[in-house]
mmCIF file of C-alpha atoms (C1' of nucleotides) in Angstrom:
data_model
loop_
_atom_site.group_PDB
_atom_site.id
_atom_site.type_symbol
_atom_site.label_atom_id
_atom_site.label_comp_id
_atom_site.label_asym_id
_atom_site.label_seq_id
_atom_site.Cartn_x
_atom_site.Cartn_y
_atom_site.Cartn_z
ATOM 1 C CA MET A 1 58.773 -116.277 188.379
ATOM 2 C CA VAL A 2 56.570 -113.324 187.776
ATOM 3 C CA THR A 3 53.529 -115.301 188.687
ATOM 4 C CA LYS A 4 53.010 -117.330 191.759
ATOM 5 C CA GLN A 5 50.773 -120.354 191.784
ATOM 6 C CA PHE A 6 47.813 -120.362 194.077
ATOM 7 C CA THR A 7 45.645 -123.428 194.048
ATOM 8 C CA GLY A 8 42.723 -124.244 196.199
ATOM 9 C CA SER A 9 42.819 -121.050 198.258
ATOM 10 C CA PRO A 10 39.527 -119.308 199.108
ATOM 11 C CA ASP A 11 39.393 -116.425 196.609
ATOM 12 C CA GLU A 12 41.333 -118.223 193.955
ATOM 13 C CA ALA A 13 39.617 -116.240 191.213
ATOM 14 C CA ASP A 14 40.912 -112.919 192.543
ATOM 15 C CA LEU A 15 44.420 -114.241 192.722
ATOM 16 C CA ARG A 16 44.306 -115.557 189.210
ATOM 17 C CA ARG A 17 43.128 -112.137 188.081
ATOM 18 C CA ALA A 18 46.019 -110.421 189.837
ATOM 19 C CA ASP A 19 48.258 -112.992 188.271
ATOM 20 C CA SER A 20 47.236 -112.328 184.709
ATOM 21 C CA LEU A 21 47.342 -108.601 185.415
ATOM 22 C CA ALA A 22 50.915 -108.959 186.611
ATOM 23 C CA ARG A 23 51.866 -110.755 183.429
ATOM 24 C CA GLU A 24 50.179 -108.067 181.368
ATOM 25 C CA ILE A 25 52.043 -105.289 183.147
ATOM 26 C CA PHE A 26 55.295 -107.151 182.839
ATOM 27 C CA ALA A 27 54.756 -107.535 179.102
ATOM 28 C CA ASP A 28 53.934 -103.826 178.809
ATOM 29 C CA VAL A 29 57.004 -102.737 180.675
ATOM 30 C CA ALA A 30 59.552 -105.345 179.607
ATOM 31 C CA ASN A 31 60.157 -103.911 176.163
ATOM 32 C CA LYS A 32 63.049 -101.954 174.821
ATOM 33 C CA TRP A 33 61.311 -98.650 174.107
ATOM 34 C CA ALA A 34 59.399 -98.444 177.356
ATOM 35 C CA LEU A 35 62.535 -99.078 179.400
ATOM 36 C CA LEU A 36 64.591 -96.590 177.413
ATOM 37 C CA ILE A 37 61.923 -93.920 177.819
ATOM 38 C CA ILE A 38 61.766 -94.544 181.548
ATOM 39 C CA GLU A 39 65.522 -94.297 181.711
ATOM 40 C CA ALA A 40 65.505 -90.980 179.826
ATOM 41 C CA LEU A 41 62.729 -89.520 181.987
ATOM 42 C CA GLY A 42 64.630 -90.477 185.108
ATOM 43 C CA GLU A 43 67.178 -87.766 184.372
ATOM 44 C CA ARG A 44 64.626 -84.979 184.239
ATOM 45 C CA THR A 45 61.250 -83.863 182.897
ATOM 46 C CA LEU A 46 61.281 -83.841 179.116
ATOM 47 C CA ARG A 47 59.121 -82.531 176.307
ATOM 48 C CA PHE A 48 57.873 -84.781 173.539
ATOM 49 C CA SER A 49 60.373 -83.467 171.029
ATOM 50 C CA GLU A 50 63.201 -83.723 173.534
ATOM 51 C CA LEU A 51 62.382 -87.362 174.168
ATOM 52 C CA LEU A 52 62.354 -87.956 170.453
ATOM 53 C CA GLY A 53 65.961 -86.826 170.334
ATOM 54 C CA GLU A 54 66.991 -88.372 173.636
ATOM 55 C CA VAL A 55 65.801 -91.922 173.011
ATOM 56 C CA GLU A 56 68.165 -93.080 170.309
ATOM 57 C CA GLY A 57 66.364 -94.384 167.240
ATOM 58 C CA ILE A 58 62.766 -94.211 168.415
ATOM 59 C CA SER A 59 60.106 -93.108 165.944
ATOM 60 C CA HIS A 60 57.398 -90.531 166.426
ATOM 61 C CA LYS A 61 54.788 -93.258 166.486
ATOM 62 C CA MET A 62 56.487 -95.577 168.960
ATOM 63 C CA LEU A 63 57.171 -92.686 171.299
ATOM 64 C CA THR A 64 53.512 -91.611 171.360
ATOM 65 C CA GLN A 65 52.339 -95.169 171.748
ATOM 66 C CA ASN A 66 54.655 -95.967 174.628
ATOM 67 C CA LEU A 67 54.024 -92.659 176.366
ATOM 68 C CA ARG A 68 50.284 -93.368 176.300
ATOM 69 C CA MET A 69 50.912 -96.794 177.730
ATOM 70 C CA LEU A 70 53.129 -95.449 180.493
ATOM 71 C CA GLU A 71 50.560 -92.781 181.295
ATOM 72 C CA ARG A 72 47.745 -95.323 181.368
ATOM 73 C CA ASN A 73 49.661 -97.487 183.804
ATOM 74 C CA GLY A 74 50.407 -94.461 185.945
ATOM 75 C CA LEU A 75 54.169 -94.594 185.473
ATOM 76 C CA ALA A 76 54.506 -91.300 183.629
ATOM 77 C CA HIS A 77 52.740 -88.009 184.164
ATOM 78 C CA ARG A 78 51.684 -85.839 181.242
ATOM 79 C CA LYS A 79 51.544 -82.106 181.892
ATOM 80 C CA VAL A 80 50.043 -79.943 179.151
ATOM 81 C CA HIS A 81 50.866 -76.233 179.132
ATOM 82 C CA PRO A 82 47.985 -74.441 177.383
ATOM 83 C CA THR A 83 50.238 -72.208 175.337
ATOM 84 C CA VAL A 84 50.634 -71.770 171.642
ATOM 85 C CA PRO A 85 52.466 -73.617 170.315
ATOM 86 C CA PRO A 86 51.537 -76.363 172.769
ATOM 87 C CA ARG A 87 54.107 -77.546 175.281
ATOM 88 C CA VAL A 88 53.764 -81.011 176.833
ATOM 89 C CA GLU A 89 56.079 -82.241 179.524
ATOM 90 C CA TYR A 90 56.523 -85.807 180.690
ATOM 91 C CA SER A 91 57.842 -86.897 184.051
ATOM 92 C CA LEU A 92 57.923 -90.058 186.122
ATOM 93 C CA THR A 93 55.437 -90.738 188.884
ATOM 94 C CA GLU A 94 56.411 -92.477 192.090
ATOM 95 C CA PRO A 95 55.879 -95.987 190.643
ATOM 96 C CA GLY A 96 57.745 -94.872 187.543
ATOM 97 C CA LEU A 97 60.687 -93.678 189.609
ATOM 98 C CA ALA A 98 60.743 -96.951 191.497
ATOM 99 C CA LEU A 99 60.872 -98.874 188.240
ATOM 100 C CA ARG A 100 63.554 -96.547 186.993
ATOM 101 C CA ARG A 101 65.808 -97.657 189.811
ATOM 102 C CA THR A 102 65.644 -101.232 188.610
ATOM 103 C CA VAL A 103 66.200 -100.162 185.008
ATOM 104 C CA ASP A 104 69.281 -98.338 186.235
ATOM 105 C CA THR A 105 70.703 -101.506 187.678
ATOM 106 C CA MET A 106 70.003 -103.196 184.366
ATOM 107 C CA CYS A 107 72.031 -100.540 182.588
ATOM 108 C CA ASP A 108 74.821 -100.921 185.126
ATOM 109 C CA TRP A 109 74.726 -104.648 184.514
ATOM 110 C CA THR A 110 75.046 -104.098 180.770
ATOM 111 C CA HIS A 111 78.159 -102.001 181.171
ATOM 112 C CA ARG A 112 79.696 -104.230 183.786
ATOM 113 C CA TYR A 113 79.489 -107.369 181.666
ATOM 114 C CA LEU A 114 80.191 -105.770 178.307
ATOM 115 C CA GLY A 115 83.571 -107.478 178.137
ATOM 116 C CA HIS A 116 82.300 -110.904 179.217
ATOM 117 C CA ILE A 117 79.529 -110.746 176.688
ATOM 118 C CA GLU A 118 81.658 -109.619 173.794
ATOM 119 C CA ALA A 119 84.125 -112.427 174.511
ATOM 120 C CA SER A 120 81.365 -114.987 174.804
ATOM 121 C CA ARG A 121 79.938 -113.869 171.494
ATOM 122 C CA SER A 122 83.222 -114.311 169.667
ATOM 123 C CA ARG A 123 83.574 -117.790 171.138
ATOM 124 C CA PHE A 124 80.017 -118.734 170.205
ATOM 125 C CA ASP A 125 80.202 -117.366 166.680
ATOM 126 C CA ALA A 126 83.224 -119.559 166.005
ATOM 127 C CA MET C 1 70.550 -93.474 179.735
ATOM 128 C CA VAL C 2 72.001 -96.706 178.565
ATOM 129 C CA THR C 3 74.596 -94.932 176.538
ATOM 130 C CA LYS C 4 76.929 -92.247 177.695
ATOM 131 C CA GLN C 5 78.208 -89.588 175.391
ATOM 132 C CA PHE C 6 81.914 -89.330 174.821
ATOM 133 C CA THR C 7 83.036 -86.624 172.465
ATOM 134 C CA GLY C 8 86.524 -85.581 171.637
ATOM 135 C CA SER C 9 88.223 -88.160 173.849
ATOM 136 C CA PRO C 10 91.325 -89.958 172.498
ATOM 137 C CA ASP C 11 89.965 -93.364 171.530
ATOM 138 C CA GLU C 12 86.554 -92.085 170.668
ATOM 139 C CA ALA C 13 86.008 -94.863 168.155
ATOM 140 C CA ASP C 14 86.406 -97.606 170.761
ATOM 141 C CA LEU C 15 83.944 -95.928 173.033
ATOM 142 C CA ARG C 16 81.388 -95.552 170.307
ATOM 143 C CA ARG C 17 81.776 -99.236 169.572
ATOM 144 C CA ALA C 18 81.199 -100.159 173.205
ATOM 145 C CA ASP C 19 78.243 -97.839 173.111
ATOM 146 C CA SER C 20 76.493 -99.519 170.243
ATOM 147 C CA LEU C 21 77.329 -102.899 171.729
ATOM 148 C CA ALA C 22 75.677 -101.863 174.974
ATOM 149 C CA ARG C 23 72.549 -100.859 173.098
ATOM 150 C CA GLU C 24 72.545 -104.139 171.242
ATOM 151 C CA ILE C 25 72.814 -106.161 174.425
ATOM 152 C CA PHE C 26 70.134 -104.086 176.072
ATOM 153 C CA ALA C 27 67.813 -104.742 173.148
ATOM 154 C CA ASP C 28 68.557 -108.462 173.318
ATOM 155 C CA VAL C 29 67.859 -108.702 176.990
ATOM 156 C CA ALA C 30 65.048 -106.170 177.405
ATOM 157 C CA ASN C 31 62.348 -108.388 175.972
ATOM 158 C CA LYS C 32 59.602 -110.278 177.672
ATOM 159 C CA TRP C 33 60.666 -113.832 176.829
ATOM 160 C CA ALA C 34 64.350 -113.408 177.639
ATOM 161 C CA LEU C 35 63.557 -111.938 181.033
ATOM 162 C CA LEU C 36 60.999 -114.621 181.828
ATOM 163 C CA ILE C 37 63.439 -117.369 180.880
ATOM 164 C CA ILE C 38 66.134 -115.837 183.053
ATOM 165 C CA GLU C 39 63.668 -115.623 185.891
ATOM 166 C CA ALA C 40 62.728 -119.292 185.482
ATOM 167 C CA LEU C 41 66.339 -120.455 185.295
ATOM 168 C CA GLY C 42 67.124 -118.512 188.429
ATOM 169 C CA GLU C 43 65.197 -121.042 190.459
ATOM 170 C CA ARG C 44 67.181 -124.016 189.263
ATOM 171 C CA THR C 45 68.682 -125.797 186.269
ATOM 172 C CA LEU C 46 65.961 -126.793 183.823
ATOM 173 C CA ARG C 47 65.614 -128.986 180.794
ATOM 174 C CA PHE C 48 64.251 -127.684 177.513
ATOM 175 C CA SER C 49 60.865 -129.306 177.989
ATOM 176 C CA GLU C 50 60.670 -128.118 181.580
ATOM 177 C CA LEU C 51 61.285 -124.549 180.496
ATOM 178 C CA LEU C 52 58.571 -124.933 177.907
ATOM 179 C CA GLY C 53 56.139 -125.656 180.684
ATOM 180 C CA GLU C 54 57.608 -123.226 183.187
ATOM 181 C CA VAL C 55 57.575 -120.106 181.030
ATOM 182 C CA GLU C 56 53.883 -119.398 180.671
ATOM 183 C CA GLY C 57 52.772 -119.137 177.047
ATOM 184 C CA ILE C 58 56.125 -119.376 175.300
ATOM 185 C CA SER C 59 56.309 -121.341 172.055
ATOM 186 C CA HIS C 60 58.819 -123.982 171.110
ATOM 187 C CA LYS C 61 60.393 -121.651 168.579
ATOM 188 C CA MET C 62 60.718 -118.607 170.821
ATOM 189 C CA LEU C 63 62.240 -120.722 173.557
ATOM 190 C CA THR C 64 64.932 -122.146 171.264
ATOM 191 C CA GLN C 65 65.628 -118.753 169.787
ATOM 192 C CA ASN C 66 65.999 -117.007 173.107
ATOM 193 C CA LEU C 67 68.044 -119.811 174.624
ATOM 194 C CA ARG C 68 70.510 -119.548 171.737
ATOM 195 C CA MET C 69 70.714 -115.821 172.261
ATOM 196 C CA LEU C 70 71.279 -116.166 175.994
ATOM 197 C CA GLU C 71 73.930 -118.798 175.363
ATOM 198 C CA ARG C 72 75.642 -116.642 172.780
ATOM 199 C CA ASN C 73 75.814 -113.722 175.167
ATOM 200 C CA GLY C 74 77.157 -116.010 177.876
ATOM 201 C CA LEU C 75 74.192 -115.610 180.208
ATOM 202 C CA ALA C 76 73.038 -119.198 180.056
ATOM 203 C CA HIS C 77 75.005 -122.410 179.985
ATOM 204 C CA ARG C 78 73.901 -125.363 177.870
ATOM 205 C CA LYS C 79 74.879 -128.807 179.100
ATOM 206 C CA VAL C 80 74.202 -131.738 176.795
ATOM 207 C CA HIS C 81 74.037 -135.222 178.275
ATOM 208 C CA PRO C 82 74.989 -137.687 175.554
ATOM 209 C CA THR C 83 72.225 -140.097 176.416
ATOM 210 C CA VAL C 84 69.362 -141.417 174.415
ATOM 211 C CA PRO C 85 66.932 -139.824 174.412
ATOM 212 C CA PRO C 86 68.994 -136.632 174.623
ATOM 213 C CA ARG C 87 68.904 -134.577 177.802
ATOM 214 C CA VAL C 88 69.878 -130.919 177.684
ATOM 215 C CA GLU C 89 70.038 -128.782 180.781
ATOM 216 C CA TYR C 90 70.162 -125.012 180.960
ATOM 217 C CA SER C 91 71.511 -122.970 183.825
ATOM 218 C CA LEU C 92 72.556 -119.387 184.444
ATOM 219 C CA THR C 93 76.168 -118.301 184.322
ATOM 220 C CA GLU C 94 77.568 -115.683 186.688
ATOM 221 C CA PRO C 95 76.524 -112.756 184.454
ATOM 222 C CA GLY C 96 73.140 -114.416 184.012
ATOM 223 C CA LEU C 97 72.695 -114.728 187.763
ATOM 224 C CA ALA C 98 73.640 -111.090 188.209
ATOM 225 C CA LEU C 99 71.029 -110.066 185.685
ATOM 226 C CA ARG C 100 68.534 -112.333 187.337
ATOM 227 C CA ARG C 101 68.798 -110.279 190.522
ATOM 228 C CA THR C 102 67.661 -107.169 188.693
ATOM 229 C CA VAL C 103 64.869 -109.076 186.986
ATOM 230 C CA ASP C 104 63.777 -110.170 190.430
ATOM 231 C CA THR C 105 63.449 -106.588 191.582
ATOM 232 C CA MET C 106 61.424 -105.897 188.457
ATOM 233 C CA CYS C 107 59.047 -108.693 189.394
ATOM 234 C CA ASP C 108 58.815 -107.358 192.927
ATOM 235 C CA TRP C 109 58.055 -103.963 191.483
ATOM 236 C CA THR C 110 55.235 -105.402 189.401
ATOM 237 C CA HIS C 111 53.572 -106.974 192.402
ATOM 238 C CA ARG C 112 54.110 -103.987 194.665
ATOM 239 C CA TYR C 113 52.422 -101.527 192.311
ATOM 240 C CA LEU C 114 49.719 -103.853 191.016
ATOM 241 C CA GLY C 115 47.069 -101.862 192.852
ATOM 242 C CA HIS C 116 48.356 -98.446 191.780
ATOM 243 C CA ILE C 117 48.490 -99.545 188.196
ATOM 244 C CA GLU C 118 45.077 -101.151 188.111
ATOM 245 C CA ALA C 119 43.567 -97.995 189.613
ATOM 246 C CA SER C 120 45.428 -95.757 187.179
ATOM 247 C CA ARG C 121 44.173 -97.822 184.282
ATOM 248 C CA SER C 122 40.545 -97.505 185.322
ATOM 249 C CA ARG C 123 40.988 -93.760 185.638
ATOM 250 C CA PHE C 124 42.659 -93.498 182.263
ATOM 251 C CA ASP C 125 40.177 -95.678 180.431
ATOM 252 C CA ALA C 126 37.346 -93.432 181.564
ATOM 253 C "C1'" DC D 1 54.827 -78.475 168.641
ATOM 254 C "C1'" DA D 2 52.145 -82.420 170.006
ATOM 255 C "C1'" DG D 3 49.891 -86.090 168.236
ATOM 256 C "C1'" DG D 4 46.136 -88.595 165.686
ATOM 257 C "C1'" DA D 5 45.086 -91.368 161.328
ATOM 258 C "C1'" DT D 6 46.462 -94.081 157.399
ATOM 259 C "C1'" DC D 7 48.956 -96.931 154.531
ATOM 260 C "C1'" DC D 8 52.282 -100.350 153.754
ATOM 261 C "C1'" DT D 9 56.346 -103.265 154.566
ATOM 262 C "C1'" DA D 10 59.040 -106.386 157.203
ATOM 263 C "C1'" DC D 11 59.720 -108.977 160.716
ATOM 264 C "C1'" DT D 12 57.860 -111.656 164.818
ATOM 265 C "C1'" DG D 13 56.224 -115.494 166.229
ATOM 266 C "C1'" DG D 14 52.877 -119.649 165.973
ATOM 267 C "C1'" DA D 15 51.766 -124.256 163.941
ATOM 268 C "C1'" DT D 16 53.424 -128.086 161.809
ATOM 269 C "C1'" DA D 17 56.482 -131.473 159.971
ATOM 270 C "C1'" DC D 18 61.056 -133.543 159.882
ATOM 271 C "C1'" DT D 19 65.898 -135.234 161.824
ATOM 272 C "C1'" DG D 20 69.319 -137.287 165.131
ATOM 273 C "C1'" DC N 1 63.634 -135.338 173.773
ATOM 274 C "C1'" DA N 2 65.979 -131.530 171.690
ATOM 275 C "C1'" DG N 3 66.389 -128.969 167.800
ATOM 276 C "C1'" DT N 4 65.865 -127.272 162.738
ATOM 277 C "C1'" DA N 5 63.200 -125.835 158.769
ATOM 278 C "C1'" DT N 6 59.195 -124.175 156.436
ATOM 279 C "C1'" DC N 7 55.163 -121.840 155.845
ATOM 280 C "C1'" DC N 8 52.011 -118.344 156.945
ATOM 281 C "C1'" DA N 9 49.200 -114.807 159.692
ATOM 282 C "C1'" DG N 10 49.396 -111.079 162.599
ATOM 283 C "C1'" DT N 11 51.367 -107.133 164.014
ATOM 284 C "C1'" DA N 12 55.102 -103.980 165.076
ATOM 285 C "C1'" DG N 13 56.708 -100.182 163.352
ATOM 286 C "C1'" DG N 14 58.256 -96.641 159.638
ATOM 287 C "C1'" DA N 15 56.795 -92.853 156.404
ATOM 288 C "C1'" DT N 16 53.638 -89.544 155.432
ATOM 289 C "C1'" DC N 17 49.807 -86.424 155.711
ATOM 290 C "C1'" DC N 18 46.683 -83.858 158.480
ATOM 291 C "C1'" DT N 19 44.702 -81.060 162.709
ATOM 292 C "C1'" DG N 20 44.479 -77.906 166.989
#
DNA sequence: CAGGATCCTACTGGATACTG
DNA sequence: CAGTATCCAGTAGGATCCTG
């Protein structure tokens, strides 16, 4: 489980707070776009427009929204070059890189079980 | 990236198909409820009603929906006991267990960086 | 080029009631 | 108890227009 149960311990309130925070973070991060962005940024630093092309199917709006969220949580770093036209580069922070490693294993998993899953689907759909 | 680019190879069509399948599976699995259910089932086999209680905040409908999806993809196994009242038990299959390991590391990640993230949020919100 | 704001649609997901 | 069906509200998310 994401959350562990603490009952009756001294600073129970603090622990419950950490608990709900953990759930919030998990909900932030456990979504398709966020994970795909993290995966893309793991390769190298990317500009906004590059990400838009790199993350298959994402819209302008969703990209901005998720980048803000990642920045707020300290997973991505936003570097603005004060040039004209503006140039903004996104990269992963240490926590972001750590998360990226687990996303990697998720991608590996996907490819490893592709066959199993496709077979299971055919069986189920029958 | 989830998807790798193959261009000009012999059976390019097959690879593109596998590609889009991979993205589909990733989208199925990379969602809050699916991951939380997998995490819960990792502990032990659970009945429908037990899952409902175990997965914090999930609704009846979302649970059914996600369980069907997990079953279809061959990640969860559904065992019906022909008793009355009915008793249905869900457990993880081998692929499901494998995925569960990566979900575990994601949960660990969440708890490890809780402090970093909370601090980053305060900074950002100011 | 990066990205905010707005509008609008479509789907997600909750509550509730019904069946085996 | 497990699961389906229906209805409905909220929101995710696309398209578009506008600024520095």
